[in-house]
């Protein structure tokens, strides 16, 4: 089991890997060059993450968050993805709790 304060980060933006490392992330996964799901499973000994925060708002990253969260885990969607996101909702619903934050601006 990974200790409760273990911090990992997916870095999709340029410079995100270095920034996360400088600020204390235990593991950093670059979704542009790494197989993020495989890497998460390696890091968590096949368990998946307790909580996944998706903050990029990218349809690409949101589509695979459910594959990285453990069964009965929580996905927090903070990013505001635009466009279509393709995944089987039933698979997500059986696996995790999805929480989202909707920001409406004038």
Short mmCIF file of C-alpha atoms in Angstrom, two decimals:
data_model
loop_
_atom_site.label_atom_id
_atom_site.label_comp_id
_atom_site.label_asym_id
_atom_site.label_seq_id
_atom_site.Cartn_x
_atom_site.Cartn_y
_atom_site.Cartn_z
CA UNK A 1 0.00 0.00 0.00
CA UNK A 2 1.19 3.49 -0.81
CA UNK A 3 1.22 5.93 2.10
CA UNK A 4 -1.74 8.36 2.27
CA UNK A 5 0.31 11.42 1.38
CA UNK A 6 1.73 9.94 -1.83
CA UNK A 7 1.44 12.52 -4.58
CA UNK A 8 1.52 11.80 -8.28
CA UNK A 9 0.85 14.05 -11.24
CA UNK A 10 0.04 13.66 -14.89
CA UNK A 11 1.87 16.34 -16.78
CA UNK A 12 0.31 17.20 -20.09
CA UNK A 13 1.48 20.79 -20.37
CA UNK A 14 4.96 21.85 -21.36
CA UNK A 15 7.08 22.22 -18.25
CA UNK A 16 4.59 20.35 -16.07
CA UNK A 17 6.95 17.46 -15.38
CA UNK A 18 9.70 19.70 -14.05
CA UNK A 19 7.24 21.85 -12.09
CA UNK A 20 5.65 18.83 -10.41
CA UNK A 21 9.04 17.37 -9.53
CA UNK A 22 10.26 20.65 -8.03
CA UNK A 23 7.13 20.88 -5.88
CA UNK A 24 7.44 17.44 -4.33
CA UNK A 25 5.45 15.01 -6.46
CA UNK A 26 6.59 11.48 -5.62
CA UNK A 27 5.89 10.33 -9.19
CA UNK A 28 5.30 12.31 -12.37
CA UNK A 29 3.70 10.83 -15.47
CA UNK A 30 3.96 12.63 -18.80
CA UNK A 31 0.83 11.65 -20.72
CA UNK A 32 2.45 12.65 -23.99
CA UNK A 33 5.31 10.16 -23.68
CA UNK A 34 4.23 7.56 -21.08
CA UNK A 35 1.44 5.00 -21.06
CA UNK A 36 -0.29 6.71 -18.14
CA UNK A 37 -2.60 3.85 -17.18
CA UNK A 38 0.22 1.29 -17.22
CA UNK A 39 2.47 3.62 -15.22
CA UNK A 40 -0.24 4.23 -12.59
CA UNK A 41 -0.78 0.50 -12.21
CA UNK A 42 2.97 -0.07 -11.81
CA UNK A 43 3.25 2.67 -9.17
CA UNK A 44 0.19 1.45 -7.23
CA UNK A 45 0.98 -2.27 -7.49
CA UNK A 46 -2.05 -2.82 -9.72
CA UNK A 47 -4.50 -1.18 -7.32
CA UNK A 48 -5.12 2.17 -9.00
CA UNK A 49 -5.42 5.56 -7.30
CA UNK A 50 -7.73 6.30 -4.37
CA UNK A 51 -8.53 9.73 -5.82
CA UNK A 52 -7.89 11.10 -9.30
CA UNK A 53 -8.16 14.87 -9.86
CA UNK A 54 -8.60 15.79 -13.53
CA UNK A 55 -7.81 19.49 -13.85
CA UNK A 56 -6.62 19.87 -17.44
CA UNK A 57 -10.07 19.92 -18.99
CA UNK A 58 -8.72 17.74 -21.77
CA UNK A 59 -11.04 15.15 -23.32
CA UNK A 60 -7.95 12.94 -23.67
CA UNK A 61 -7.05 12.95 -19.97
CA UNK A 62 -10.65 12.76 -18.75
CA UNK A 63 -11.31 9.72 -20.95
CA UNK A 64 -8.70 7.60 -19.17
CA UNK A 65 -9.04 8.79 -15.56
CA UNK A 66 -11.50 5.99 -14.78
CA UNK A 67 -8.88 3.45 -15.86
CA UNK A 68 -6.45 4.88 -13.29
CA UNK A 69 -8.77 5.00 -10.26
CA UNK A 70 -9.18 1.96 -8.03
CA UNK A 71 -12.54 0.25 -7.58
CA UNK A 72 -14.69 2.40 -5.27
CA UNK A 73 -12.25 5.28 -5.79
CA UNK A 74 -13.15 8.88 -6.52
CA UNK A 75 -12.63 10.94 -9.66
CA UNK A 76 -12.83 14.70 -9.22
CA UNK A 77 -13.31 16.53 -12.51
CA UNK A 78 -12.25 20.14 -12.07
CA UNK A 79 -11.26 20.82 -15.65
CA UNK A 80 -13.94 21.97 -18.05
CA UNK A 81 -13.58 19.70 -21.07
CA UNK A 82 -15.06 20.83 -24.34
CA UNK A 83 -16.11 18.56 -27.14
CA UNK A 84 -16.97 14.88 -27.06
CA UNK A 85 -15.42 12.50 -24.58
CA UNK A 86 -15.67 8.84 -25.48
CA UNK A 87 -15.93 6.21 -22.73
CA UNK A 88 -18.47 3.64 -21.58
CA UNK A 89 -20.35 5.31 -18.74
CA UNK A 90 -21.50 1.98 -17.27
CA UNK A 91 -17.89 0.91 -16.75
CA UNK A 92 -17.15 4.16 -14.94
CA UNK A 93 -20.31 3.92 -12.83
CA UNK A 94 -19.44 0.38 -11.69
CA UNK A 95 -15.94 1.37 -10.72
CA UNK A 96 -15.82 4.84 -9.14
CA UNK A 97 -17.62 7.88 -7.83
CA UNK A 98 -17.44 10.84 -10.21
CA UNK A 99 -17.55 14.34 -8.76
CA UNK A 100 -17.43 17.40 -10.93
CA UNK A 101 -17.18 21.12 -10.47
CA UNK A 102 -19.09 23.21 -12.96
CA UNK A 103 -18.07 26.83 -13.34
CA UNK A 104 -20.53 29.10 -15.05
CA UNK A 105 -19.34 32.54 -16.08
CA UNK A 106 -21.26 35.51 -17.39
#
